[in-house]
XYZ file of C-alpha atoms in Angstrom:
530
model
C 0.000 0.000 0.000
C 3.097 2.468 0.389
C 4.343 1.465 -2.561
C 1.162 2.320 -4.468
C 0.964 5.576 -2.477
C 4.336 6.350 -3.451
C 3.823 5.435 -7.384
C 0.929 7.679 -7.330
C 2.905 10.612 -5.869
C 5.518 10.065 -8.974
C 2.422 10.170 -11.200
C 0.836 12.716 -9.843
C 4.132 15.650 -10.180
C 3.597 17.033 -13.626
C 6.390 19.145 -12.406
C 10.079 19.041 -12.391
C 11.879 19.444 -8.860
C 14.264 22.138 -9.141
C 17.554 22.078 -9.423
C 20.485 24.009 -8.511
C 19.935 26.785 -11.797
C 16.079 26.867 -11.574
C 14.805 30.334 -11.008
C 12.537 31.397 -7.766
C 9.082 31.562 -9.827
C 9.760 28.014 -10.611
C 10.846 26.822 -7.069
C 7.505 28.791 -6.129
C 4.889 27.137 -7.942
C 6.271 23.775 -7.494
C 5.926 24.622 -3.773
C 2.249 26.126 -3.881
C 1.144 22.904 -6.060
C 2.638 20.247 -3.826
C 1.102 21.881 -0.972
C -2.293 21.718 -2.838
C -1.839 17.883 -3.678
C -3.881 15.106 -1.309
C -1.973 13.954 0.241
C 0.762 16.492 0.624
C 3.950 14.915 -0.782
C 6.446 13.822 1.522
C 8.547 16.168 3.479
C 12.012 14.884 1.473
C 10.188 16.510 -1.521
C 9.897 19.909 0.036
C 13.555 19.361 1.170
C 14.401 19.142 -2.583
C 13.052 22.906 -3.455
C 14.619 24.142 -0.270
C 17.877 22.583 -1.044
C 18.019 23.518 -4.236
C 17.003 27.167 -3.293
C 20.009 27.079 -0.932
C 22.528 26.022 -3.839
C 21.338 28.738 -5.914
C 21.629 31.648 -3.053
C 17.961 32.266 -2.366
C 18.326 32.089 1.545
C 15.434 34.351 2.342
C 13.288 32.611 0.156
C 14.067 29.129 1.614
C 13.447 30.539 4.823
C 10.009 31.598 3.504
C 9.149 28.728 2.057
C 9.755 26.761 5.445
C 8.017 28.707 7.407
C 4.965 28.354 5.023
C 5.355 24.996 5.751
C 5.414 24.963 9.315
C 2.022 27.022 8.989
C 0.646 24.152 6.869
C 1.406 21.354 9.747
C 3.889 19.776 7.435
C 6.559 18.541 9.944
C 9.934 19.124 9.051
C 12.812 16.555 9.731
C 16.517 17.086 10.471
C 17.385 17.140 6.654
C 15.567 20.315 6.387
C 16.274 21.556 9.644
C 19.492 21.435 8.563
C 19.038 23.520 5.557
C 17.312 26.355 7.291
C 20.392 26.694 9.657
C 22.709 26.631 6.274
C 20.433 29.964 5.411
C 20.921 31.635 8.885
C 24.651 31.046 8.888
C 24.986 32.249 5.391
C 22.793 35.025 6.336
C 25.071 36.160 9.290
C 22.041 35.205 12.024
C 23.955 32.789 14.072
C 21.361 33.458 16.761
C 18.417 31.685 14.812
C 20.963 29.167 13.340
C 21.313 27.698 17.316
C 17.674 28.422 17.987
C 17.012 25.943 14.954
C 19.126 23.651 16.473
C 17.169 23.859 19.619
C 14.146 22.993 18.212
C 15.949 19.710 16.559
C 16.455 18.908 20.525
C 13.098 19.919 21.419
C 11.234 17.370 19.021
C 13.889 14.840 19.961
C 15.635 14.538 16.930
C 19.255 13.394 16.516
C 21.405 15.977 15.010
C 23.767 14.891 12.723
C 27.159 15.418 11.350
C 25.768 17.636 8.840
C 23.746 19.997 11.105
C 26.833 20.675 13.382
C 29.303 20.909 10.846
C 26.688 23.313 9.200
C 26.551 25.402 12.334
C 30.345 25.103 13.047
C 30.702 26.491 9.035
C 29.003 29.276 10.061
C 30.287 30.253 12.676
C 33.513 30.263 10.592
C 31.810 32.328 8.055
C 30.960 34.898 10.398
C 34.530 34.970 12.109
C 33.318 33.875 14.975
C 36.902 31.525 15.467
C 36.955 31.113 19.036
C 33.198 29.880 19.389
C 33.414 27.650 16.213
C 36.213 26.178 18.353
C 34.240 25.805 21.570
C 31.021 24.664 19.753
C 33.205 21.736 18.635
C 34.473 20.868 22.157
C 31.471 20.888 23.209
C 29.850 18.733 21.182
C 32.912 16.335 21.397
C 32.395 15.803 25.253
C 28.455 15.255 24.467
C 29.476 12.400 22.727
C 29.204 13.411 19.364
C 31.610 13.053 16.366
C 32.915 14.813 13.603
C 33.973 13.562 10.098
C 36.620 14.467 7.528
C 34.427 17.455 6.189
C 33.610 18.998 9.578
C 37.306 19.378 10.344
C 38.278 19.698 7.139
C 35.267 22.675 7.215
C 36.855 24.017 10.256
C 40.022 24.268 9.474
C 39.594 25.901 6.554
C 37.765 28.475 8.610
C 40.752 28.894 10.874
C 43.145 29.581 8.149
C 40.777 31.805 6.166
C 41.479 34.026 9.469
C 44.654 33.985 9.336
C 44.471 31.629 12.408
C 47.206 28.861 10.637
C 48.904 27.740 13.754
C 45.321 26.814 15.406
C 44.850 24.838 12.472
C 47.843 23.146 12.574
C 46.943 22.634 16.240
C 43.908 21.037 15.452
C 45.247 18.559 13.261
C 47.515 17.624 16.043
C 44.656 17.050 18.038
C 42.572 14.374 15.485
C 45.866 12.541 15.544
C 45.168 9.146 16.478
C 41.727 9.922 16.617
C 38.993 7.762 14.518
C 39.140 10.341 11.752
C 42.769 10.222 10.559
C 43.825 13.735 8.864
C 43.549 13.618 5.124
C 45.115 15.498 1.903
C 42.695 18.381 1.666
C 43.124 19.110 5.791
C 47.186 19.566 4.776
C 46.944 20.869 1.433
C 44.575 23.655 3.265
C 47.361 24.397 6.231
C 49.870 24.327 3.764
C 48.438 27.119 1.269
C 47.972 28.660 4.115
C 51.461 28.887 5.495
C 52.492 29.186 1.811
C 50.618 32.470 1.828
C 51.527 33.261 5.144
C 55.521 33.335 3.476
C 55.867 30.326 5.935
C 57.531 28.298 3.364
C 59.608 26.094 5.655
C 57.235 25.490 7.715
C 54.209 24.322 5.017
C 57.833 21.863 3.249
C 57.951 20.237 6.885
C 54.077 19.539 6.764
C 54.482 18.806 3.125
C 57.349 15.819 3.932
C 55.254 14.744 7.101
C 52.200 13.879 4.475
C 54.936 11.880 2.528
C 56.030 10.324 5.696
C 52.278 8.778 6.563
C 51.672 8.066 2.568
C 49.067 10.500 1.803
C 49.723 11.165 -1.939
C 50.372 14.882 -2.745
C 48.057 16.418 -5.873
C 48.470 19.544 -8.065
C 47.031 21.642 -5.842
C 49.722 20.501 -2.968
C 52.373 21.647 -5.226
C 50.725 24.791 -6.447
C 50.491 26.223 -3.009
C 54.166 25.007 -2.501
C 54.918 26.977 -5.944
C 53.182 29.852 -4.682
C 54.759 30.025 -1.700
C 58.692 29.530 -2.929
C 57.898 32.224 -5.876
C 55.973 34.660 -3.596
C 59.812 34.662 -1.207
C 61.564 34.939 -4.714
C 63.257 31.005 -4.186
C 62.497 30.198 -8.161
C 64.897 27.133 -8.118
C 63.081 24.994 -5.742
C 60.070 26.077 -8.256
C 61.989 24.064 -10.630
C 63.111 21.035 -8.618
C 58.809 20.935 -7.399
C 57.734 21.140 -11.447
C 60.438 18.346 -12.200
C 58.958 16.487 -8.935
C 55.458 16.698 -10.279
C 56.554 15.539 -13.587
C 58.422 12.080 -12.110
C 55.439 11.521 -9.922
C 52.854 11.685 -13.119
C 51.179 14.661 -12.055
C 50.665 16.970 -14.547
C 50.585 21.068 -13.730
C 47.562 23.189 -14.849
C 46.993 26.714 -15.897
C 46.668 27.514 -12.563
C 50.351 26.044 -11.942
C 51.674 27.832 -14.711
C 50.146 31.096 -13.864
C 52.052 31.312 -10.323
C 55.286 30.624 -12.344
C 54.649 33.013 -14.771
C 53.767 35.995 -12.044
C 56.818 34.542 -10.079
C 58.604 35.400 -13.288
C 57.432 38.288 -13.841
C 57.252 39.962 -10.554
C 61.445 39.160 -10.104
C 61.568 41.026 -13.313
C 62.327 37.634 -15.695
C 60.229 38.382 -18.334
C 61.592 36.760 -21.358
C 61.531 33.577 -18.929
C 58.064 33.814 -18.226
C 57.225 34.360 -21.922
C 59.183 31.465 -22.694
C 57.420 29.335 -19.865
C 54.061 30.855 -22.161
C 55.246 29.437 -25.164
C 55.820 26.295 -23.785
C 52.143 25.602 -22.110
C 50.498 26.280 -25.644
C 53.373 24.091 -26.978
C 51.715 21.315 -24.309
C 48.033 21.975 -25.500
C 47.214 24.029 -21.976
C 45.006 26.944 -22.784
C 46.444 30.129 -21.285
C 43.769 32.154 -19.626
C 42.982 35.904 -18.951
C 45.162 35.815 -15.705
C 48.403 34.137 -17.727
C 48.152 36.862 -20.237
C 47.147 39.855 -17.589
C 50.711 38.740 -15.208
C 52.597 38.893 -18.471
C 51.880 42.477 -19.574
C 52.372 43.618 -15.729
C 55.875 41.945 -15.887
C 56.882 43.965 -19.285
C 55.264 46.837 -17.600
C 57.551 46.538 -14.559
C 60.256 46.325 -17.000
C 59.386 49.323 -18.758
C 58.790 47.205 -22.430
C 55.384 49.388 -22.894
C 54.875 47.714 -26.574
C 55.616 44.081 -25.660
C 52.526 44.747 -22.770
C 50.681 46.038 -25.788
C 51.896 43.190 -27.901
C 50.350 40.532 -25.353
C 47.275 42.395 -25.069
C 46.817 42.524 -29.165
C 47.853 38.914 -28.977
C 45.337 37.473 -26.092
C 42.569 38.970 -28.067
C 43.773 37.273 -30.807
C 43.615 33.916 -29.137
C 40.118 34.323 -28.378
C 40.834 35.207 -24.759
C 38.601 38.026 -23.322
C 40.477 40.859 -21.397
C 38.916 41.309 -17.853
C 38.610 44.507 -15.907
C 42.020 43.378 -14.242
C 43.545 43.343 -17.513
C 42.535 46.640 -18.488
C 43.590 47.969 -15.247
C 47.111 46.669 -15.498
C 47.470 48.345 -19.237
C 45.847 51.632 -17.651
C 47.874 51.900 -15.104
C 51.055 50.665 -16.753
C 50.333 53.496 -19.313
C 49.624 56.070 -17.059
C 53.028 55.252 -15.211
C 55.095 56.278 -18.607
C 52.878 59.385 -19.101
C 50.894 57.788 -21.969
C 47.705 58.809 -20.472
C 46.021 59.026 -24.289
C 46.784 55.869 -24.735
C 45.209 55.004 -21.028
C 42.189 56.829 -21.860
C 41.432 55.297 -25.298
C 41.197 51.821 -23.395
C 39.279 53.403 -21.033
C 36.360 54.233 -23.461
C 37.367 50.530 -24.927
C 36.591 48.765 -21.757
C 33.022 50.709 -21.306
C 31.956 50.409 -25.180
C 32.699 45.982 -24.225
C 30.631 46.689 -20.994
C 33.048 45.876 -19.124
C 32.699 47.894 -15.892
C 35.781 49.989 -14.641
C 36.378 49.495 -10.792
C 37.593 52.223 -8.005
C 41.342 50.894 -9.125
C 40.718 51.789 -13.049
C 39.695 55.280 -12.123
C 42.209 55.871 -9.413
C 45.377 54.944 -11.812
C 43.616 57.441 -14.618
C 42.932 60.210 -12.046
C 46.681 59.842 -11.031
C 47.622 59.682 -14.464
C 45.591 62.979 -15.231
C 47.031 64.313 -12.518
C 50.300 63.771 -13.000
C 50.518 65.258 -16.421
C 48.844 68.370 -15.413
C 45.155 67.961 -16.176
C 43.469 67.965 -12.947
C 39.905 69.371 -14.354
C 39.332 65.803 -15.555
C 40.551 64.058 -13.048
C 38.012 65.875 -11.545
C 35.422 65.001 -14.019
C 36.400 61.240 -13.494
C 35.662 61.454 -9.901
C 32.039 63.063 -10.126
C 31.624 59.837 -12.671
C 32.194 57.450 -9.996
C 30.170 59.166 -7.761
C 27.346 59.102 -10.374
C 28.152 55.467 -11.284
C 28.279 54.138 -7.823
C 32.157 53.602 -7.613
C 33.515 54.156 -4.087
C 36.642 56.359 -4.272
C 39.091 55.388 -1.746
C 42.493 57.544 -0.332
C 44.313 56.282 -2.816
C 42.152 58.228 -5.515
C 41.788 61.682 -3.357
C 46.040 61.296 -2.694
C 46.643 61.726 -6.319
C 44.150 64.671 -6.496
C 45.390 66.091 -3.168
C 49.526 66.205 -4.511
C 48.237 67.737 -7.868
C 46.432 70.575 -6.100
C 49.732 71.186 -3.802
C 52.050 70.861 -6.616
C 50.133 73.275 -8.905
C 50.149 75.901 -5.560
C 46.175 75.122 -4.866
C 46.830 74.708 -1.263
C 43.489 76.401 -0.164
C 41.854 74.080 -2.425
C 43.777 70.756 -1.105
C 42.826 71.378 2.362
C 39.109 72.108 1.312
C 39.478 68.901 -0.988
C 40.795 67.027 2.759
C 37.689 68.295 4.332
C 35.149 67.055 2.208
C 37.464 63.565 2.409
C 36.554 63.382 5.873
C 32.923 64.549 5.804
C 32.455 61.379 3.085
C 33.670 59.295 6.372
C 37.337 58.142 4.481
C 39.994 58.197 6.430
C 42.929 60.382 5.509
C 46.348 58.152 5.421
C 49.467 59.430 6.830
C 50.722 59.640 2.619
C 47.839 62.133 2.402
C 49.004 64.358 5.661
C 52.894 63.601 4.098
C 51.553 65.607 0.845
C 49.454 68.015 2.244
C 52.411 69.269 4.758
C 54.854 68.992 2.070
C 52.454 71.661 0.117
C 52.154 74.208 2.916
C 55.646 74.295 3.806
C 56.553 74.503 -0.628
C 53.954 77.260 -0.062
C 55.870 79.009 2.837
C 53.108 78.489 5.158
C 55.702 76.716 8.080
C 53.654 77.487 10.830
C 50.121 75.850 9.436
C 52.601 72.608 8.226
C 54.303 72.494 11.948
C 50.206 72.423 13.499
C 49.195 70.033 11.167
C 52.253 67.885 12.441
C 51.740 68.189 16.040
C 48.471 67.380 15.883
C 49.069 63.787 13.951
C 51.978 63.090 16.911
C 48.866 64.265 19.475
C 46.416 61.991 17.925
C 49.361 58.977 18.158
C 49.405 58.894 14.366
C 52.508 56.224 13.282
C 54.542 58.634 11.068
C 56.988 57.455 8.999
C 60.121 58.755 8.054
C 59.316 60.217 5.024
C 56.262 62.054 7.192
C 59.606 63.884 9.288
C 61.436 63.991 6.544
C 58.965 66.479 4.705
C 58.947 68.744 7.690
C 62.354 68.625 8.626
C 62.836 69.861 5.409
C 60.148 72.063 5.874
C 61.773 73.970 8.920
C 65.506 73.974 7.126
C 64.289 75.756 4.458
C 62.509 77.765 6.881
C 65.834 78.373 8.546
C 64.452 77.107 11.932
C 67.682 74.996 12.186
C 67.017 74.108 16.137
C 63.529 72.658 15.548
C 64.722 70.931 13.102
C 67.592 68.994 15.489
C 65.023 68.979 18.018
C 62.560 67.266 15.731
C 65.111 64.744 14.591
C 65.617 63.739 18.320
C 62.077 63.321 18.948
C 61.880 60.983 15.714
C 64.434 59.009 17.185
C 62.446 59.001 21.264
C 59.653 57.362 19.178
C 61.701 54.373 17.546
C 61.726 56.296 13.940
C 65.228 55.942 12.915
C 66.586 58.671 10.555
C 67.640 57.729 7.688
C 70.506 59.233 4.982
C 67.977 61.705 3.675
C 67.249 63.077 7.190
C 70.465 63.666 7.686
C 71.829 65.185 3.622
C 68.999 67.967 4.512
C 70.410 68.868 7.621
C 73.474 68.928 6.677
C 73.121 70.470 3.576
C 70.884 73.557 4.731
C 74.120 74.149 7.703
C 76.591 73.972 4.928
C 74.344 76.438 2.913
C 74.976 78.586 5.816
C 78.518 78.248 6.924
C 77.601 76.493 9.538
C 80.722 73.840 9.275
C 80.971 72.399 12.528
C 77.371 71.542 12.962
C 77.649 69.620 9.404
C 80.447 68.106 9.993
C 79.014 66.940 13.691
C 75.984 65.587 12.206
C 78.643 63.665 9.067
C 80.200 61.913 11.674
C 77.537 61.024 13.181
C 75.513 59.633 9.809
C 79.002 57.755 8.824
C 79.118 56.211 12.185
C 75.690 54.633 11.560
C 76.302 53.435 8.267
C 74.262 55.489 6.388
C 76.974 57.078 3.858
């Protein structure tokens, strides 16, 4: 009789279940017409819409949906418990994620594996470390247990934070435990530490994996690439490729691409290119980033029409440029004062609809700047305001030297004032430029407030930021404040460094004051600095 109750359900669902790329309206009036249906499908049916809901994104509208549910005396079971705590968690309301779980306890159902890796997930998700660690001891001494994916979940959480050693920790701790650590647990720890520039560390984890036979795989050795190119060690990049080559596995794009940046970013660009030539000569497909590293390296190198070159020749290939891509010709453009050039591929990118980002219109604003024509630089900031672009320092910095270098001081510190009201946060580069333009202006005493007010306010200036008014008050011919304000650089642990010193002792020399430069030569010899 359950049988024939179940064969008439199948008969009776004209519709499809959705899957994970079905739109809402669909998941919807599957929903409404299984609720209408006597008698109402089973509850593992209605899990199906939820679930797929959930893979597609559509957290509030799961949550709906169960809720409607609850309303229609459908009971729900831990499956789909489960899936309405996947929606708080990814919804940042850990609060109703637990009270879910609660109600599991309530009906006296058994939570499983799933619904407390689920919670542990996001509790991850929402950086909430230390409780995603508690939450597991807890449920450890209630006699619960986890599998590969919950620590393998959680540990991917800790490193995410930056919390690598607590992951490495943990895997100490499922040692000799019923679930054994496994290659994604290390191959997560050791991108980790690769990123971290731990590279010694994440080879001793990699040779302990060896040690207890748990194979290594491409993406093993990619994060060990990464991590030996990203501390500039290129020829133990070498001995890893010829390593993966002996033990059959074969590098991908993704391999490739951290060589070829390695390359490129240590300024080996015919290497790299070579390296290029090779993968196509293997039948891998270079993608947008391979091409995109390989114009930054000839930009770094200052070989403007080979960066061209590889652009012209990735469209050729069929490969579509990104907004990275366009960013990295922009900006490498701008650099070399071809800001034509950068604007024509500006226009370019918006006629593909491809949408510029804040970094796009910072590098042509400093471009614009840079050779002079601020007005439009001006322009290009009321466009992101109109287009919904957040400007960032980074962009005001550029506008803020332009104005100082071009004697539009007034205008600068107006320009700083409106920075603040839109809630950014000056940097101490933009107080570094704005003092350096009052004291070029010969307004010493506004530069020498503006300075004691960052030390007030426990700003962490840098050299160059006492550099720029030491030079400031030589000029200035306040000689003693300028000593004075060296010292004080040095009472808060900022060393001077050779330029500190040439403008001292330069400006005494300029006025015959011998001893005092020749004091202060001494001195800069004795510390190494000449």
């Amino acid at each position: 009789m359950a049988t024939a109750r179940l064969r008439r359900y199948s008969h009776s669902l004209p519709l499809s279940i959705p899957n994970t790329d079905v739109d809402v309206d669909n998941a919807f009036s599957s929903f409404n017409r299984m609720l209408l249906m006597r008698p109402i499908p089973p509850i593992i049916e209605f899990g199906k819409i939820l679930g797929s809901l959930v893979k597609t994104k559509h957290y509030p509208t799961a949550i709906s949906l169960s809720q409607q549910m609850e309303l229609k005396g459908i009971e729900p079971n831990v499956v789909t418990f489960s899936i309405l705590i996947n929606c708080y968690c990814h919804l940042h309301q850990m609060g109703f994620a637990f009270s879910i779980l609660g109600k599991i306890l309530k009906r006296g159902f058994q939570p499983d594996t799933i619904t407390f890796t689920t919670l542990m997930k996001g509790l991850c998700l929402n950086s909430e470390i230390q409780k995603a660690l508690h939450f597991h001891d807890d449920v450890i001494a209630q006699g619960f247990q986890f599998d590969h994916i919950s620590y393998g979940t959680l540990i991917n959480g800790l490193c995410k934070m930056g919390e690598t050693r607590t992951a490495l920790q943990l895997l100490r701790r499922i040692e000799g435990k019923s679930v054994k650590p496994n290659l994604v647990m290390y191959n997560t720890i050791i991108d980790s530490l690769c990123k971290d520039q731990l590279v010694n560390d994440a080879c001793d984890l990699y040779c302990e994996m060896i040690e207890k036979r748990i194979s290594p795989d491409v993406f093993t050795y990619n994060a060990l690439i990464y991590g030996f190119c990203i501390v500039g060690q290129l020829i133990e990049v070498v001995d890893l490729l010829n390593e993966m080559v002996f033990k059959n596995i074969n590098p991908n794009v993704y391999t490739f691409n951290i060589l070829i940046d390695g390359l490129c970013k240590e300024g080996k660009v015919k290497e790299a290119n070579n390296v290029l030539a090779v993968i196509i000569k293997k039948g891998v497909i270079p993608d947008v980033v391979t091409y995109s590293s390989l114009m930054d390296g000839y930009f770094l190198v200052n070989e403007v029409n080979k960066a061209k070159g590889v652009f012209n020749f990735m469209a050729q290939r069929g490969v579509t440029p990104n907004v990275r891509s366009y960013n990295i010709m922009i900006n490498g453009f701008c650099k070399v004062k071809e800001v034509d050039e950068a604007m024509n591929l500006f226009k370019d990118m918006c006629c593909k609809n491809i949408i510029p980002d804040t970094i796009t219109y910072s590098s042509l604003i400093d471009g614009l700047c840079k050779s002079g024509r601020i007005s439009y630089a001006l322009e290009l900031v009321d466009e992101m305001y109109e287009k919904g672009q957040p400007t960032n320092i980074i962009t005001y910095n550029s506008l803020l030297d332009a104005l100082c270098k071009n004697h539009c001081v007034d205008q600068a510190i107006a320009l700083l004032m409106r920075i603040k009201d839109l809630g950014i946060q000056p940097s101490v580069c933009t107080y570094n430029i704005l003092i350096h333009g009052l004291c070029k202006g010969g307004r010493l005493k506004d530069a020498q407030d503006v300075f004691e007010d960052l030390l007030i306010k426990g700003y962490c200036l840098t050299v160059s930021s006492y550099n720029t008014m030491i030079n400031g008050l030589c000029k200035g011919g306040l000689f003693d404040v300028a000593l004075s304000l060296k010292s004080k650089m040095e009472e808060k642990g900022c060393i001077p460094d050779a330029i500190t010193y040439e403008t001292i002792i330069h400006s005494f020399l300029e006025k015959d004051e011998n001893a005092q430069a020749e004091k202060l030569l001494s001195e800069m010899i004795a510390r190494g600095l000449l």
